Coordinates of C-alpha atoms and ligand atoms in Angstrom, one line a residue:
M10 CA 5.3 2.4 41.9
S11 CA 2.7 0.2 40.2
N12 CA 3.8 -2.8 38.1
L13 CA 2.9 -1.0 35.0
A14 CA 5.0 2.0 35.9
E15 CA 7.9 -0.2 37.0
L16 CA 7.9 -2.0 33.6
Q17 CA 7.7 1.2 31.6
L18 CA 10.1 3.4 33.5
T19 CA 13.8 3.3 34.3
K20 CA 14.9 3.4 37.9
R21 CA 15.4 7.1 37.5
G22 CA 11.8 7.5 36.3
E23 CA 12.5 8.0 32.5
L24 CA 10.4 6.4 29.9
R25 CA 11.9 3.1 28.7
H26 CA 9.0 1.2 27.1
F27 CA 5.7 2.7 26.1
L28 CA 3.0 0.0 26.5
T29 CA 0.0 2.0 27.9
P30 CA -0.6 5.3 29.6
E31 CA -2.1 3.3 32.5
G32 CA 0.3 3.6 35.5
L33 CA 2.2 6.6 34.2
N34 CA 1.7 9.9 36.1
R35 CA 0.6 13.3 34.9
I36 CA 4.1 14.7 34.8
M37 CA 5.2 11.9 32.4
L38 CA 2.1 12.2 30.1
E39 CA 2.6 16.0 30.0
R40 CA 6.3 15.5 29.2
I41 CA 5.3 13.3 26.3
L42 CA 2.9 16.0 25.0
D43 CA 5.5 18.8 25.5
T44 CA 8.1 16.8 23.5
A45 CA 5.6 16.0 20.8
D46 CA 4.7 19.7 20.6
S47 CA 8.3 20.5 19.9
F48 CA 8.3 17.9 17.0
V49 CA 5.2 19.3 15.3
V50 CA 7.6 22.1 14.1
V51 CA 10.0 19.6 12.5
G52 CA 7.1 18.4 10.3
N53 CA 6.6 22.0 9.0
Q54 CA 10.3 22.5 8.1
E55 CA 11.7 22.1 4.6
V56 CA 14.2 19.5 5.9
K57 CA 12.1 17.3 8.2
K58 CA 14.9 15.5 10.1
V59 CA 16.6 15.6 13.5
P60 CA 19.6 13.4 14.4
L61 CA 18.3 12.0 17.7
L62 CA 18.2 8.4 16.6
R63 CA 21.1 8.4 14.2
G64 CA 22.9 5.0 14.2
R65 CA 20.0 3.3 16.0
T66 CA 17.9 0.5 14.4
V67 CA 14.1 0.5 14.7
V68 CA 12.1 -2.5 13.6
N69 CA 8.4 -2.1 13.0
L70 CA 6.8 -5.5 13.7
F71 CA 3.3 -5.4 12.4
F72 CA 1.6 -8.8 12.9
E73 CA -1.8 -7.1 12.1
N74 CA -2.8 -4.8 9.3
S75 CA -2.4 -1.1 9.6
T76 CA -2.1 1.8 7.3
R77 CA -1.9 5.1 9.3
T78 CA -0.2 3.7 12.4
R79 CA 2.4 1.8 10.4
S80 CA 3.3 4.6 8.0
T81 CA 3.4 7.3 10.7
F82 CA 5.7 5.2 12.9
E83 CA 7.9 4.6 9.8
L84 CA 8.0 8.4 9.0
A85 CA 8.6 9.2 12.7
A86 CA 11.6 6.9 12.9
Q87 CA 13.0 8.3 9.6
R88 CA 12.6 11.9 10.8
L89 CA 14.6 11.0 13.9
S90 CA 17.3 9.7 11.5
A91 CA 17.1 6.0 12.6
D92 CA 17.6 3.0 10.3
V93 CA 14.2 1.6 9.9
L94 CA 13.0 -1.9 9.0
T95 CA 9.3 -2.6 8.6
L96 CA 8.7 -6.3 8.6
D97 CA 6.1 -7.8 6.2
I98 CA 4.8 -10.4 8.6
K99 CA 2.9 -12.3 5.9
T100 CA 6.2 -13.2 4.1
S101 CA 8.2 -13.6 7.4
A102 CA 9.0 -16.7 9.4
A103 CA 6.0 -16.1 11.6
S104 CA 3.8 -17.5 8.9
K105 CA 6.1 -20.5 8.8
G106 CA 5.3 -21.3 12.5
E107 CA 8.3 -19.5 14.1
S108 CA 7.2 -18.4 17.6
L109 CA 7.0 -14.7 18.6
L110 CA 10.0 -15.2 20.9
D111 CA 12.1 -16.8 18.2
T112 CA 11.3 -14.1 15.7
L113 CA 12.3 -11.4 18.3
Q114 CA 15.5 -13.1 19.3
N115 CA 16.6 -13.3 15.7
L116 CA 15.9 -9.6 15.2
R117 CA 17.7 -8.9 18.5
A118 CA 20.7 -10.8 17.1
M119 CA 20.7 -8.1 14.3
H120 CA 21.3 -5.5 17.1
S121 CA 17.9 -3.8 16.8
D122 CA 17.5 -1.1 19.5
M123 CA 13.7 -0.7 19.4
F124 CA 10.7 -2.8 18.4
V125 CA 7.4 -1.2 17.5
V126 CA 4.9 -4.0 17.9
R127 CA 1.3 -4.3 16.7
H128 CA -0.3 -7.7 17.4
S129 CA -3.9 -9.0 17.5
D130 CA -3.3 -10.7 20.9
S131 CA -3.9 -8.5 24.0
G132 CA -0.8 -8.3 26.0
A133 CA 1.7 -9.1 23.2
A134 CA 3.8 -6.0 23.7
H135 CA 3.9 -6.4 27.5
F136 CA 5.0 -10.0 27.1
I137 CA 7.9 -9.0 24.9
A138 CA 8.9 -6.2 27.2
E139 CA 8.9 -8.5 30.2
Q140 CA 10.5 -11.6 28.7
V141 CA 13.0 -11.0 26.0
T142 CA 14.5 -7.6 25.8
P143 CA 16.1 -6.1 28.8
D144 CA 18.1 -3.7 26.6
V145 CA 15.6 -3.0 23.8
A146 CA 12.8 -0.4 23.9
I147 CA 9.3 -1.7 23.1
I148 CA 6.6 0.6 21.8
N149 CA 3.1 -0.8 21.7
A150 CA 1.4 0.1 18.4
G151 CA -1.9 -1.7 19.4
D152 CA -2.5 -5.1 21.0
G153 CA -5.8 -6.9 20.6
R154 CA -8.5 -4.9 22.3
H155 CA -6.2 -4.0 25.2
A156 CA -4.1 -0.8 24.5
H157 CA -3.0 1.6 21.8
P158 CA -1.0 4.2 23.7
T159 CA 0.4 6.3 20.9
Q160 CA -3.1 6.7 19.4
A161 CA -4.5 7.8 22.8
M162 CA -1.7 10.2 23.3
L163 CA -1.9 11.7 19.8
D164 CA -5.6 12.3 20.6
M165 CA -4.5 14.0 23.8
L166 CA -2.1 16.2 21.8
T167 CA -4.9 17.1 19.4
I168 CA -7.2 18.0 22.3
R169 CA -4.6 20.1 24.1
R170 CA -3.5 22.0 21.0
H171 CA -7.1 22.9 20.2
K172 CA -8.7 23.2 23.6
G173 CA -5.9 23.9 26.1
S174 CA -6.3 22.5 29.6
F175 CA -8.1 19.2 30.2
E176 CA -9.7 20.1 33.6
P177 CA -12.8 22.1 32.3
L178 CA -13.5 19.8 29.3
S179 CA -16.4 17.4 28.7
V180 CA -15.4 14.6 26.4
A181 CA -17.7 12.0 24.8
I182 CA -16.3 8.8 23.4
V183 CA -18.9 7.3 21.1
G184 CA -19.2 3.8 19.5
D185 CA -17.8 0.4 19.9
I186 CA -16.2 0.8 23.3
L187 CA -16.3 -2.9 24.0
H188 CA -13.8 -3.9 21.3
S189 CA -11.7 -0.7 21.3
R190 CA -8.1 -0.6 22.5
V191 CA -8.1 3.1 21.8
A192 CA -11.0 3.9 24.2
R193 CA -9.4 2.3 27.2
D194 CA -6.1 4.2 26.8
Q195 CA -8.0 7.4 26.1
I196 CA -9.9 7.0 29.4
H197 CA -6.6 6.4 31.3
A198 CA -4.9 9.4 29.7
L199 CA -7.9 11.8 30.0
K200 CA -8.3 11.0 33.7
T201 CA -4.6 11.3 34.5
L202 CA -4.4 14.6 32.6
G203 CA -7.3 16.0 34.8
C204 CA -10.5 15.6 32.7
T205 CA -13.4 14.9 35.0
D206 CA -16.4 14.6 32.6
I207 CA -15.7 11.6 30.4
R208 CA -18.9 10.2 28.8
L209 CA -19.0 6.8 27.0
V210 CA -21.9 6.6 24.5
A211 CA -22.8 3.2 23.0
P212 CA -25.6 0.6 22.7
H213 CA -25.7 -1.8 25.7
T214 CA -24.2 -4.6 23.5
L215 CA -21.0 -2.5 22.9
M216 CA -20.6 -1.1 26.4
P217 CA -18.1 -3.0 28.6
Y218 CA -19.6 -4.4 31.9
A219 CA -19.0 -2.2 35.0
I220 CA -16.9 0.3 33.0
E221 CA -18.1 3.1 35.4
S222 CA -15.5 1.9 37.8
M223 CA -12.9 3.7 35.5
G224 CA -14.5 7.0 36.6
V225 CA -16.7 7.6 33.5
T226 CA -20.4 7.9 32.9
T227 CA -22.2 5.7 30.4
H228 CA -25.0 6.8 28.0
S229 CA -27.1 4.7 25.7
S230 CA -28.5 7.8 24.0
M231 CA -26.5 10.2 21.8
D232 CA -28.7 13.1 22.9
S233 CA -27.6 12.9 26.6
G234 CA -24.1 11.7 25.7
I235 CA -22.9 14.5 23.5
N236 CA -25.1 17.3 25.0
N237 CA -22.8 20.4 25.6
V238 CA -19.5 18.5 25.2
D239 CA -16.2 20.1 24.0
V240 CA -14.9 17.0 22.3
V241 CA -16.6 14.2 20.4
I242 CA -14.4 11.1 19.7
M243 CA -16.0 8.7 17.3
L244 CA -14.9 5.1 17.2
R245 CA -15.1 2.5 14.3
L246 CA -17.3 -0.6 14.7
Q247 CA -14.6 -3.2 15.1
T248 CA -16.4 -5.9 13.2
E249 CA -13.2 -8.0 12.9
R250 CA -13.3 -8.5 16.7
M251 CA -17.0 -9.2 16.9
A252 CA -17.6 -12.9 17.4
S253 CA -21.4 -12.6 16.7
A254 CA -23.9 -10.0 15.7
F255 CA -23.8 -7.1 18.3
L256 CA -26.1 -4.9 16.2
P257 CA -29.3 -5.3 14.2
S258 CA -27.7 -3.5 11.1
A259 CA -25.3 -0.8 10.0
G260 CA -28.3 1.4 9.0
E261 CA -29.9 1.1 12.4
Y262 CA -26.6 1.9 14.1
F263 CA -26.2 5.1 12.0
R264 CA -29.8 6.1 12.8
L265 CA -29.1 5.8 16.5
Y266 CA -25.4 6.6 16.9
G267 CA -24.2 8.1 13.7
L268 CA -22.7 11.6 14.0
T269 CA -24.7 13.9 11.7
K270 CA -24.4 17.7 11.5
E271 CA -27.8 17.9 13.2
R272 CA -26.7 15.8 16.1
L273 CA -23.4 17.6 16.4
S274 CA -25.3 20.8 17.0
Q275 CA -26.1 19.5 20.5
A276 CA -22.4 19.7 21.4
K277 CA -20.8 23.1 22.2
P278 CA -20.7 25.3 19.0
N279 CA -16.9 25.1 19.0
A280 CA -16.7 21.4 19.8
I281 CA -14.1 19.4 17.9
V282 CA -14.7 16.0 16.3
M283 CA -12.1 13.3 16.3
H284 CA -11.7 9.7 15.0
P285 CA -8.7 7.4 15.0
G286 CA -9.5 6.1 11.5
P287 CA -10.2 4.3 9.4
I288 CA -13.6 6.0 9.2
N289 CA -16.7 4.4 7.9
R290 CA -18.7 7.1 6.3
G291 CA -22.4 6.7 6.7
I292 CA -22.0 4.1 9.5
E293 CA -20.5 6.0 12.4
I294 CA -20.0 9.5 10.8
E295 CA -21.6 11.5 8.1
S296 CA -19.3 12.9 5.4
A297 CA -20.5 16.5 6.1
V298 CA -19.1 16.1 9.6
A299 CA -15.9 14.1 8.8
D300 CA -15.0 16.7 6.2
G301 CA -16.5 19.7 8.0
P302 CA -14.9 22.6 9.9
Q303 CA -15.0 21.0 13.3
S304 CA -13.3 17.8 12.2
M305 CA -9.8 17.2 13.4
I306 CA -9.4 13.8 11.7
L307 CA -6.6 14.8 9.3
N308 CA -4.9 17.0 12.0
Q309 CA -4.7 13.8 14.1
V310 CA -2.7 12.0 11.5
G311 CA -0.1 14.8 11.4
Y312 CA 0.1 15.0 15.1
G313 CA 0.6 11.2 15.2
I314 CA 4.0 11.6 13.6
A315 CA 5.1 14.2 16.1
L316 CA 3.8 12.1 19.0
R317 CA 5.5 9.0 17.8
M318 CA 8.8 10.8 17.4
A319 CA 8.4 12.0 21.0
V320 CA 7.8 8.6 22.4
M321 CA 10.5 6.9 20.4
S322 CA 13.2 9.5 21.3
M323 CA 12.2 9.5 25.0
A324 CA 12.3 5.7 25.2
M325 CA 15.6 5.5 23.4
S326 CA 17.2 8.0 25.7
G327 CA 15.7 6.2 28.8
Q328 CA 17.2 2.9 27.5
M329 CA 20.6 4.5 27.0
Q330 CA 20.7 6.0 30.5
Q331 CA 19.6 2.6 31.9
R332 CA 22.5 0.9 30.1
Q333 CA 25.0 3.5 31.2
T334 CA 23.9 3.1 34.8
E335 CA 24.1 -0.7 34.6
A336 CA 27.5 -0.5 33.0
K337 CA 28.7 1.9 35.7
Q338 CA 27.4 -0.4 38.5
A339 CA 29.0 -3.4 36.8
S340 CA 32.4 -1.7 36.6
S341 CA 32.3 -0.5 40.1
L342 CA 31.4 -4.0 41.3
T343 CA 34.4 -5.4 39.3
G344 CA 36.6 -2.7 40.9
E345 CA 35.4 -3.8 44.4
L346 CA 36.2 -7.4 43.6
H347 CA 39.7 -6.6 42.4
K348 CA 40.5 -4.6 45.5
Ligands
NCD403 C1 -7.3 2.1 15.5 C2 -6.8 0.7 15.8 O1 -6.1 0.1 15.0 O2 -7.0 0.2 16.9 N1 -6.9 2.7 14.4 C3 -5.6 3.2 14.2 O3 -4.7 2.8 14.9 N2 -5.5 4.1 13.3 C4 -8.8 2.1 15.6 C5 -9.5 1.3 14.5 O4 -9.0 0.4 13.9 O5 -10.7 1.5 14.4

């Protein structure tokens, strides 16, 4: 098993933390999607609750701003009947200089069972999973430019529900690949799920060096990049992560890479358009496309709740099994010692 698989899975191969799809196999990713599919139904019921996390405490720790991800995690935990605490980091001890570890240990002392962590530092969620919390489940809600596994998997859920199997699909990911934690995890997930034509479309300044080694093709022109694809995933320009100017201007970017109705006509006629949000209308996508019939942007938000419910319930049950196994091992060891 790879290190990433070892960290994220119990000894019996159940999900225990969810930090990135990297290292997880196809069976596990499909299990996450199947579980999420079953939760989509819950969102359509009059009473939108299931008791899977009753009596459990989930703490959403958002060290970085978020609207969609934070609110859908909160709703997902509530629909699973958990007690949910969302920490406003700006008014918390973190802004008084308390270290990440101290903050977590204090929360752990309150008997939290799961932390959902968003942090501007790449690797923050991994660090927490490795260091401090052997009996707490950690869900990565986005770390720096590194990973954003629940976003990538809700995107996979959207694709699978609208396009079926991944094998025959051509998928274009367009925009600021360099600063995007979403793109990396999308590539890992798409590859593991069997997609073989993954095209990255971006100006040279926003394309990571040697990214082809991940098994993708790179395109600096929209025309070749989205020609005949089934899925177009647009990404936001992550200006908050750009240390200097990577582009001449927003207008120039839209002229070359903006998704207009006319450009979209080069993809397959039934192609779907996705975007993790927040969208910048007139910079990476035209309103006629964002609000048009091929757009899945609002469907993605709804699927996000179901996907997050799936991951939270799976990680919690993995944690419980792990604890039971460890408790059994400890009691049989004590039995041996008393013989
Ligand atoms: C993404 C993120 O935060 O990385 N958005 C999200 O989770 N809804 C992408 C982005 O900010 O552009």
